[in-house]
């Protein structure tokens, strides 16, 4: 990597302040993950009432304060990250503006503020940590969460497992949440295995074993698919990165064809696959939920119902959906459906632009600088897209991973091509 290019816009302080920065961001990520505190609030009655939920929201205050404190000295870098991520920033602005037509304006306003603060934390990580440092930051935090969950299973199984259940939830409130934290641990481990440092690679093997142990114990089918996806994608992306010219183009075409075939097979044979694996072919009621949600998406197709406002009790549509499916779904269990409910076609179009640009530029960076940690960004974007089929993760008000991956790619790509003549920028983009 050309360190002079990256560091031309980012000045890294050394000493105590820099160490505090690492600790502060790690603490923010740990709290944002939903670890420990929610479980303590709901244990042992397994219920989170409104008062306890209000207390949980107070935990966001230290995250907000730490984010603002450590961003304050780097306003210029913050502005650079924002300018180089205009489509994504427009999505964040849209979440706040949607208060004007939201079916629950107060909820939209509150949660759009949370989304903004999560984005600012992602900006801080983008501006202050290189991709390789981000691998250590996220991998270490999620790895710690996974290790603590496994230790809790050994020391306090009554808390680590939901009553009457065999699936491990660890230090989280639900096995699917722990499953995805373990999956992310495995994803970052895959990225570490490609690092040039032998020490980092050894740590990667440890985290890989830890992450997959967590995935298996959680018994979460979607996180298992995510872990397998990370392994296959990591190998495929590295294969593309090692080639050049016509050979790289052929490899990319073959890879895209394989992905298209796999997607078609899964789409048309998902029910058979789930039954073969002994899983619920309705995805634990999700297919019934989606059938009930889809007509409501069409009712406000252009701008949606306002950010995070649809799934509130003040919205009459929710009561009808709950009556139809027989349970109180907290969301659509689909990032793409909730995206349409939040923003409609306008937001979905912006999101597609963000996604396409991130994948294209991320692939260029991986091929241009294969040893600088770019693999994790592409793996997280791909894993988020996969998880978005059955979970609402992307553009959640607590999500930091996805915006960090997207903004880091755009930020560095702009650095890489800054000041170059047009024919050189085209050559890099076509690499």
Short mmCIF file of C-alpha atoms in Angstrom, two decimals:
data_model
loop_
_atom_site.label_atom_id
_atom_site.label_comp_id
_atom_site.label_asym_id
_atom_site.label_seq_id
_atom_site.Cartn_x
_atom_site.Cartn_y
_atom_site.Cartn_z
CA UNK A 1 0.00 0.00 0.00
CA UNK A 2 1.13 3.54 -0.64
CA UNK A 3 1.10 4.73 2.97
CA UNK A 4 1.92 8.30 1.99
CA UNK A 5 -1.34 8.54 0.06
CA UNK A 6 -3.47 7.22 2.92
CA UNK A 7 -1.68 9.29 5.56
CA UNK A 8 -1.92 12.48 3.49
CA UNK A 9 -5.48 12.80 4.79
CA UNK A 10 -5.11 10.96 8.11
CA UNK A 11 -2.62 11.94 10.79
CA UNK A 12 -2.21 9.25 13.43
CA UNK A 13 -1.36 10.43 16.91
CA UNK A 14 0.80 8.22 19.06
CA UNK A 15 0.99 7.66 22.77
CA UNK A 16 -1.78 7.80 25.36
CA UNK A 17 -4.43 9.51 23.20
CA UNK A 18 -4.09 6.89 20.48
CA UNK A 19 -4.39 4.05 22.99
CA UNK A 20 -7.46 5.72 24.50
CA UNK A 21 -8.92 5.97 20.99
CA UNK A 22 -8.55 2.22 20.49
CA UNK A 23 -10.14 1.49 23.88
CA UNK A 24 -12.99 3.98 23.38
CA UNK A 25 -13.96 2.63 19.96
CA UNK A 26 -13.74 -0.97 21.21
CA UNK A 27 -16.06 -0.11 24.13
CA UNK A 28 -18.52 1.55 21.74
CA UNK A 29 -18.54 -1.51 19.48
CA UNK A 30 -19.01 -3.86 22.46
CA UNK A 31 -22.00 -1.92 23.80
CA UNK A 32 -23.46 -1.50 20.30
CA UNK A 33 -23.35 -5.27 19.77
CA UNK A 34 -26.05 -5.74 22.41
CA UNK A 35 -23.82 -7.92 24.56
CA UNK A 36 -24.31 -8.54 28.30
CA UNK A 37 -26.47 -5.58 29.33
CA UNK A 38 -29.73 -6.61 27.62
CA UNK A 39 -29.32 -10.14 28.92
CA UNK A 40 -28.83 -8.88 32.49
CA UNK A 41 -31.93 -6.70 32.15
CA UNK A 42 -34.19 -9.54 31.02
CA UNK A 43 -32.77 -12.32 33.24
CA UNK A 44 -34.32 -14.36 34.87
CA UNK A 45 -37.91 -13.47 33.88
CA UNK A 46 -36.97 -13.37 30.16
CA UNK A 47 -38.94 -10.15 29.67
CA UNK A 48 -37.86 -6.65 28.69
CA UNK A 49 -40.58 -4.17 29.71
CA UNK A 50 -40.83 -0.55 28.56
CA UNK A 51 -38.94 0.78 31.59
CA UNK A 52 -36.06 -1.63 31.01
CA UNK A 53 -35.97 -0.72 27.32
CA UNK A 54 -35.73 2.95 28.30
CA UNK A 55 -32.77 2.11 30.55
CA UNK A 56 -31.15 0.27 27.66
CA UNK A 57 -31.41 3.40 25.53
CA UNK A 58 -29.40 5.26 28.18
CA UNK A 59 -26.45 3.02 27.30
CA UNK A 60 -26.24 4.89 24.01
CA UNK A 61 -25.22 8.08 25.82
CA UNK A 62 -21.61 6.98 26.53
CA UNK A 63 -21.33 5.79 22.90
CA UNK A 64 -22.46 9.19 21.65
CA UNK A 65 -20.13 11.06 24.02
CA UNK A 66 -17.07 8.97 23.19
CA UNK A 67 -17.78 9.25 19.46
CA UNK A 68 -18.07 13.03 19.58
CA UNK A 69 -15.03 13.45 21.85
CA UNK A 70 -12.73 11.46 19.59
CA UNK A 71 -14.18 12.94 16.39
CA UNK A 72 -13.76 16.54 17.57
CA UNK A 73 -10.03 16.85 16.70
CA UNK A 74 -10.62 15.43 13.21
CA UNK A 75 -13.33 17.57 11.65
CA UNK A 76 -11.41 17.78 8.37
CA UNK A 77 -11.13 14.00 8.08
CA UNK A 78 -14.84 13.70 8.94
CA UNK A 79 -15.69 16.11 6.12
CA UNK A 80 -13.49 14.14 3.69
CA UNK A 81 -15.21 10.87 4.58
CA UNK A 82 -18.63 12.50 4.13
CA UNK A 83 -17.79 14.07 0.76
CA UNK A 84 -16.44 10.79 -0.57
CA UNK A 85 -19.57 8.92 0.54
CA UNK A 86 -22.31 11.23 -0.71
CA UNK A 87 -24.82 8.51 -1.74
CA UNK A 88 -24.53 6.88 1.70
CA UNK A 89 -24.77 10.24 3.49
CA UNK A 90 -27.87 11.00 1.42
CA UNK A 91 -29.43 7.82 2.83
CA UNK A 92 -28.72 9.01 6.38
CA UNK A 93 -30.21 12.43 5.57
CA UNK A 94 -33.24 10.70 4.05
CA UNK A 95 -33.84 8.86 7.33
CA UNK A 96 -34.16 12.20 9.16
CA UNK A 97 -36.18 13.88 6.40
CA UNK A 98 -38.61 10.94 6.40
CA UNK A 99 -39.88 12.27 9.74
CA UNK A 100 -42.01 14.64 7.61
CA UNK A 101 -44.14 11.77 6.22
CA UNK A 102 -43.55 9.12 8.86
CA UNK A 103 -46.48 7.23 10.36
CA UNK A 104 -44.75 7.75 13.73
CA UNK A 105 -42.65 10.89 13.59
CA UNK A 106 -41.26 10.71 17.14
CA UNK A 107 -39.92 7.18 16.63
CA UNK A 108 -38.43 8.09 13.25
CA UNK A 109 -36.72 11.16 14.70
CA UNK A 110 -35.28 9.25 17.67
CA UNK A 111 -34.04 6.32 15.62
CA UNK A 112 -32.67 8.51 12.83
CA UNK A 113 -30.54 10.24 15.49
CA UNK A 114 -29.29 6.79 16.57
CA UNK A 115 -28.55 5.97 12.92
CA UNK A 116 -26.64 9.24 12.53
CA UNK A 117 -24.54 8.54 15.63
CA UNK A 118 -23.78 4.99 14.45
CA UNK A 119 -22.70 6.51 11.13
CA UNK A 120 -20.48 9.04 12.91
CA UNK A 121 -18.84 6.15 14.81
CA UNK A 122 -18.29 4.41 11.46
CA UNK A 123 -16.79 7.64 10.11
CA UNK A 124 -14.44 7.81 13.09
CA UNK A 125 -13.27 4.25 12.41
CA UNK A 126 -12.92 5.01 8.69
CA UNK A 127 -10.87 8.16 9.27
CA UNK A 128 -8.68 6.92 12.12
CA UNK A 129 -8.01 3.24 11.39
CA UNK A 130 -6.49 1.61 8.32
CA UNK A 131 -8.26 -1.48 6.92
CA UNK A 132 -5.75 -3.80 8.61
CA UNK A 133 -6.31 -2.02 11.93
CA UNK A 134 -10.06 -2.34 11.41
CA UNK A 135 -9.65 -6.10 11.06
CA UNK A 136 -7.98 -6.20 14.48
CA UNK A 137 -10.50 -3.78 15.99
CA UNK A 138 -13.66 -5.57 14.84
CA UNK A 139 -12.17 -9.06 14.99
CA UNK A 140 -10.95 -8.50 18.53
CA UNK A 141 -14.27 -7.09 19.74
CA UNK A 142 -16.46 -9.77 18.17
CA UNK A 143 -13.97 -12.45 19.14
CA UNK A 144 -14.19 -11.30 22.76
CA UNK A 145 -18.00 -11.45 22.63
CA UNK A 146 -17.84 -15.00 21.25
CA UNK A 147 -15.30 -16.15 23.82
CA UNK A 148 -17.34 -14.64 26.69
CA UNK A 149 -20.44 -16.42 25.36
CA UNK A 150 -18.64 -19.77 25.33
CA UNK A 151 -17.33 -19.16 28.86
CA UNK A 152 -20.82 -18.27 30.07
CA UNK A 153 -22.10 -21.55 28.66
CA UNK A 154 -19.59 -23.36 30.88
CA UNK A 155 -20.03 -21.27 34.03
CA UNK A 156 -23.71 -20.23 33.95
CA UNK A 157 -25.63 -22.39 31.47
CA UNK A 158 -29.01 -21.30 32.88
CA UNK A 159 -28.24 -17.78 31.63
CA UNK A 160 -26.37 -18.74 28.46
CA UNK A 161 -29.23 -20.91 27.18
CA UNK A 162 -32.84 -19.74 26.92
CA UNK A 163 -35.21 -21.74 29.15
CA UNK A 164 -36.00 -25.11 27.59
CA UNK A 165 -33.75 -24.45 24.59
CA UNK A 166 -30.58 -26.20 23.45
CA UNK A 167 -29.35 -23.31 21.27
CA UNK A 168 -26.63 -21.16 22.82
CA UNK A 169 -27.39 -17.45 23.07
CA UNK A 170 -24.32 -16.64 25.17
CA UNK A 171 -24.13 -13.06 26.43
CA UNK A 172 -26.93 -12.01 24.05
CA UNK A 173 -30.72 -12.23 24.26
CA UNK A 174 -31.26 -14.53 21.29
CA UNK A 175 -29.38 -17.36 19.63
CA UNK A 176 -29.60 -15.67 16.20
CA UNK A 177 -27.84 -12.58 17.53
CA UNK A 178 -25.04 -14.69 19.00
CA UNK A 179 -24.93 -16.75 15.82
CA UNK A 180 -24.23 -13.66 13.73
CA UNK A 181 -21.64 -12.33 16.19
CA UNK A 182 -19.88 -15.71 15.93
CA UNK A 183 -20.23 -15.53 12.14
CA UNK A 184 -18.61 -12.08 12.08
CA UNK A 185 -15.81 -13.47 14.23
CA UNK A 186 -15.22 -16.13 11.58
CA UNK A 187 -15.41 -13.53 8.78
CA UNK A 188 -12.68 -11.40 10.33
CA UNK A 189 -10.67 -14.55 11.03
CA UNK A 190 -10.76 -15.36 7.30
CA UNK A 191 -9.44 -11.86 6.60
CA UNK A 192 -6.68 -12.35 9.18
CA UNK A 193 -5.62 -15.61 7.54
CA UNK A 194 -4.70 -13.57 4.44
CA UNK A 195 -2.57 -11.10 6.41
CA UNK A 196 1.19 -10.94 5.66
CA UNK A 197 2.03 -11.08 9.39
CA UNK A 198 2.51 -14.62 10.82
CA UNK A 199 1.30 -13.42 14.26
CA UNK A 200 -1.95 -12.10 12.80
CA UNK A 201 -2.45 -15.33 10.84
CA UNK A 202 -2.07 -17.40 14.05
CA UNK A 203 -4.62 -15.17 15.77
CA UNK A 204 -6.87 -15.67 12.75
CA UNK A 205 -6.82 -19.47 13.17
CA UNK A 206 -7.75 -19.07 16.86
CA UNK A 207 -10.64 -16.75 16.06
CA UNK A 208 -11.75 -18.98 13.19
CA UNK A 209 -12.05 -21.99 15.52
CA UNK A 210 -13.80 -19.85 18.14
CA UNK A 211 -16.25 -18.36 15.63
CA UNK A 212 -17.27 -21.66 14.10
CA UNK A 213 -17.67 -23.25 17.52
CA UNK A 214 -20.07 -20.42 18.37
CA UNK A 215 -21.96 -20.82 15.09
CA UNK A 216 -22.45 -24.56 15.66
CA UNK A 217 -23.59 -24.11 19.27
CA UNK A 218 -26.02 -21.34 18.32
CA UNK A 219 -27.66 -23.73 15.81
CA UNK A 220 -28.41 -20.71 13.62
CA UNK A 221 -28.78 -21.88 10.02
CA UNK A 222 -28.38 -18.39 8.52
CA UNK A 223 -25.17 -17.67 10.42
CA UNK A 224 -23.82 -21.08 9.36
CA UNK A 225 -24.50 -20.16 5.74
CA UNK A 226 -22.80 -16.82 6.40
CA UNK A 227 -19.69 -18.53 7.75
CA UNK A 228 -19.50 -20.91 4.80
CA UNK A 229 -20.06 -17.96 2.46
CA UNK A 230 -17.10 -16.14 4.08
CA UNK A 231 -14.76 -19.08 3.50
CA UNK A 232 -15.77 -19.57 -0.14
CA UNK A 233 -15.85 -15.85 -0.92
CA UNK A 234 -12.48 -15.27 0.74
CA UNK A 235 -10.89 -17.93 -1.44
CA UNK A 236 -12.64 -16.69 -4.60
CA UNK A 237 -11.74 -13.03 -4.04
CA UNK A 238 -8.12 -13.85 -3.35
CA UNK A 239 -8.03 -15.93 -6.54
CA UNK A 240 -9.29 -12.92 -8.50
CA UNK A 241 -6.78 -10.60 -6.79
CA UNK A 242 -3.82 -12.81 -7.72
CA UNK A 243 -4.61 -12.66 -11.43
CA UNK A 244 -4.27 -9.79 -13.86
CA UNK A 245 -5.37 -8.67 -17.30
CA UNK A 246 -7.50 -11.08 -19.34
CA UNK A 247 -6.98 -13.88 -16.81
CA UNK A 248 -8.60 -11.77 -14.08
CA UNK A 249 -11.53 -10.91 -16.33
CA UNK A 250 -12.14 -14.58 -17.17
CA UNK A 251 -11.93 -15.51 -13.47
CA UNK A 252 -14.43 -12.80 -12.55
CA UNK A 253 -16.88 -13.95 -15.25
CA UNK A 254 -16.64 -17.57 -14.09
CA UNK A 255 -17.10 -16.49 -10.47
CA UNK A 256 -20.18 -14.41 -11.27
CA UNK A 257 -21.68 -17.31 -13.28
CA UNK A 258 -21.14 -19.72 -10.37
CA UNK A 259 -22.74 -17.24 -7.96
CA UNK A 260 -25.72 -16.79 -10.30
CA UNK A 261 -26.22 -20.56 -10.56
CA UNK A 262 -26.02 -21.01 -6.78
CA UNK A 263 -28.51 -18.19 -6.21
CA UNK A 264 -30.97 -19.69 -8.72
CA UNK A 265 -30.63 -23.16 -7.18
CA UNK A 266 -31.24 -21.78 -3.68
CA UNK A 267 -34.14 -19.62 -4.84
CA UNK A 268 -36.07 -22.43 -6.55
CA UNK A 269 -35.12 -25.25 -4.20
CA UNK A 270 -34.95 -23.51 -0.83
CA UNK A 271 -37.86 -25.40 0.67
CA UNK A 272 -36.41 -28.78 -0.38
CA UNK A 273 -32.99 -27.77 0.99
CA UNK A 274 -34.43 -26.70 4.34
CA UNK A 275 -36.44 -29.91 4.70
CA UNK A 276 -33.33 -31.96 3.87
CA UNK A 277 -31.41 -30.11 6.59
CA UNK A 278 -34.24 -30.69 9.03
CA UNK A 279 -35.09 -26.98 9.22
CA UNK A 280 -38.46 -25.28 9.12
CA UNK A 281 -39.27 -24.68 5.42
CA UNK A 282 -41.18 -21.50 6.40
CA UNK A 283 -37.96 -20.07 7.93
CA UNK A 284 -39.63 -20.00 11.36
CA UNK A 285 -42.70 -18.22 10.02
CA UNK A 286 -40.79 -15.72 7.88
CA UNK A 287 -42.40 -16.73 4.58
CA UNK A 288 -45.88 -16.12 6.06
CA UNK A 289 -44.67 -12.80 7.45
CA UNK A 290 -43.26 -11.72 4.07
CA UNK A 291 -46.52 -12.59 2.31
CA UNK A 292 -48.36 -10.36 4.80
CA UNK A 293 -45.85 -7.49 4.53
CA UNK A 294 -45.45 -7.26 0.75
CA UNK A 295 -48.87 -5.68 0.00
CA UNK A 296 -48.12 -2.87 2.48
CA UNK A 297 -44.86 -2.10 0.68
CA UNK A 298 -46.89 -1.41 -2.46
CA UNK A 299 -49.17 1.03 -0.61
CA UNK A 300 -46.35 3.54 -0.05
CA UNK A 301 -44.02 2.47 -2.82
CA UNK A 302 -42.19 5.74 -3.49
CA UNK A 303 -41.10 7.03 -0.07
CA UNK A 304 -42.16 4.34 2.40
CA UNK A 305 -43.56 4.85 5.90
CA UNK A 306 -40.62 6.71 7.45
CA UNK A 307 -37.41 5.32 8.93
CA UNK A 308 -38.08 2.59 11.53
CA UNK A 309 -41.68 3.74 11.88
CA UNK A 310 -43.66 0.92 10.28
CA UNK A 311 -43.20 -1.61 13.09
CA UNK A 312 -44.77 0.51 15.83
CA UNK A 313 -48.03 -0.19 17.61
CA UNK A 314 -49.45 3.16 16.49
CA UNK A 315 -49.42 1.89 12.89
CA UNK A 316 -52.74 0.07 12.19
CA UNK A 317 -51.10 -2.04 9.48
CA UNK A 318 -48.94 -3.80 12.08
CA UNK A 319 -51.95 -5.07 14.02
CA UNK A 320 -53.39 -6.53 10.82
CA UNK A 321 -50.10 -8.28 10.01
CA UNK A 322 -49.78 -9.67 13.55
CA UNK A 323 -53.34 -10.99 13.42
CA UNK A 324 -52.67 -12.63 10.06
CA UNK A 325 -49.47 -14.45 11.10
CA UNK A 326 -50.40 -15.17 14.74
CA UNK A 327 -47.30 -13.62 16.40
CA UNK A 328 -45.90 -10.15 17.10
CA UNK A 329 -43.10 -9.76 14.58
CA UNK A 330 -40.71 -6.91 15.57
CA UNK A 331 -39.72 -6.37 11.94
CA UNK A 332 -39.90 -7.83 8.46
CA UNK A 333 -36.96 -10.22 9.10
CA UNK A 334 -35.63 -9.00 5.76
CA UNK A 335 -33.28 -6.06 5.27
CA UNK A 336 -34.63 -5.47 1.77
CA UNK A 337 -38.29 -5.40 2.80
CA UNK A 338 -37.58 -3.13 5.75
CA UNK A 339 -35.57 -0.89 3.42
CA UNK A 340 -38.65 -0.50 1.21
CA UNK A 341 -40.88 0.06 4.25
CA UNK A 342 -38.50 2.73 5.54
CA UNK A 343 -37.65 4.64 2.36
CA UNK A 344 -39.56 3.18 -0.59
CA UNK A 345 -38.05 3.12 -4.08
CA UNK A 346 -36.16 6.36 -3.48
CA UNK A 347 -34.15 4.88 -0.61
CA UNK A 348 -33.81 1.50 -2.31
CA UNK A 349 -32.30 3.19 -5.39
CA UNK A 350 -29.78 5.08 -3.25
CA UNK A 351 -28.91 1.88 -1.43
CA UNK A 352 -28.31 0.02 -4.71
CA UNK A 353 -25.96 2.81 -5.83
CA UNK A 354 -24.04 2.55 -2.54
CA UNK A 355 -23.84 -1.24 -2.82
CA UNK A 356 -22.72 -1.36 -6.47
CA UNK A 357 -20.07 1.32 -5.96
CA UNK A 358 -18.73 -0.37 -2.83
CA UNK A 359 -18.41 -3.79 -4.50
CA UNK A 360 -16.79 -2.35 -7.64
CA UNK A 361 -14.33 -0.10 -5.83
CA UNK A 362 -13.64 -2.71 -3.14
CA UNK A 363 -12.66 -5.24 -5.80
CA UNK A 364 -10.30 -2.68 -7.35
CA UNK A 365 -8.68 -1.99 -3.98
CA UNK A 366 -8.29 -5.69 -3.22
CA UNK A 367 -6.54 -6.26 -6.54
CA UNK A 368 -4.43 -3.09 -6.23
CA UNK A 369 -3.47 -3.52 -2.55
CA UNK A 370 -4.07 -7.21 -1.73
CA UNK A 371 -2.17 -7.18 1.60
CA UNK A 372 -3.82 -4.17 3.21
CA UNK A 373 -6.94 -5.77 4.71
CA UNK A 374 -9.53 -4.97 2.04
CA UNK A 375 -10.83 -8.52 2.08
CA UNK A 376 -12.83 -7.89 5.26
CA UNK A 377 -14.79 -5.03 3.68
CA UNK A 378 -15.96 -7.15 0.75
CA UNK A 379 -16.69 -10.15 2.99
CA UNK A 380 -18.80 -8.05 5.36
CA UNK A 381 -20.74 -6.47 2.51
CA UNK A 382 -21.40 -9.91 1.00
CA UNK A 383 -22.30 -11.47 4.37
CA UNK A 384 -24.61 -8.53 5.16
CA UNK A 385 -26.35 -9.01 1.82
CA UNK A 386 -26.79 -12.70 2.60
CA UNK A 387 -28.05 -12.11 6.13
CA UNK A 388 -30.39 -9.45 4.76
CA UNK A 389 -32.44 -12.20 3.13
CA UNK A 390 -33.79 -13.34 6.51
CA UNK A 391 -32.70 -10.68 9.04
CA UNK A 392 -32.90 -6.90 9.26
CA UNK A 393 -29.27 -5.89 9.75
CA UNK A 394 -28.22 -3.36 7.11
CA UNK A 395 -29.07 0.27 7.95
CA UNK A 396 -30.15 -0.71 11.44
CA UNK A 397 -29.70 2.18 13.86
CA UNK A 398 -27.05 0.20 15.77
CA UNK A 399 -25.18 -1.16 12.74
CA UNK A 400 -21.58 0.04 12.43
CA UNK A 401 -20.03 -2.78 10.37
CA UNK A 402 -21.75 -2.19 7.06
CA UNK A 403 -21.29 1.62 6.95
CA UNK A 404 -17.64 1.28 7.99
CA UNK A 405 -16.97 -1.19 5.17
CA UNK A 406 -18.74 0.98 2.59
CA UNK A 407 -17.19 4.28 3.68
CA UNK A 408 -13.67 2.90 4.09
CA UNK A 409 -13.77 1.62 0.50
CA UNK A 410 -15.00 4.93 -0.93
CA UNK A 411 -12.55 6.94 1.18
CA UNK A 412 -9.46 4.98 0.17
CA UNK A 413 -10.53 4.66 -3.48
CA UNK A 414 -10.77 8.45 -3.70
CA UNK A 415 -7.27 8.70 -2.17
CA UNK A 416 -5.91 6.17 -4.63
CA UNK A 417 -7.20 8.03 -7.70
CA UNK A 418 -6.80 11.61 -6.46
CA UNK A 419 -4.75 13.80 -8.77
CA UNK A 420 -4.32 11.11 -11.41
CA UNK A 421 -5.04 11.88 -15.08
CA UNK A 422 -8.25 10.46 -16.47
CA UNK A 423 -6.60 7.61 -18.41
CA UNK A 424 -4.88 6.40 -15.17
CA UNK A 425 -8.16 6.51 -13.21
CA UNK A 426 -9.85 4.51 -15.97
CA UNK A 427 -7.00 2.00 -15.96
CA UNK A 428 -7.29 1.52 -12.19
CA UNK A 429 -11.06 1.13 -12.38
CA UNK A 430 -10.67 -1.46 -15.14
CA UNK A 431 -7.96 -3.41 -13.28
#
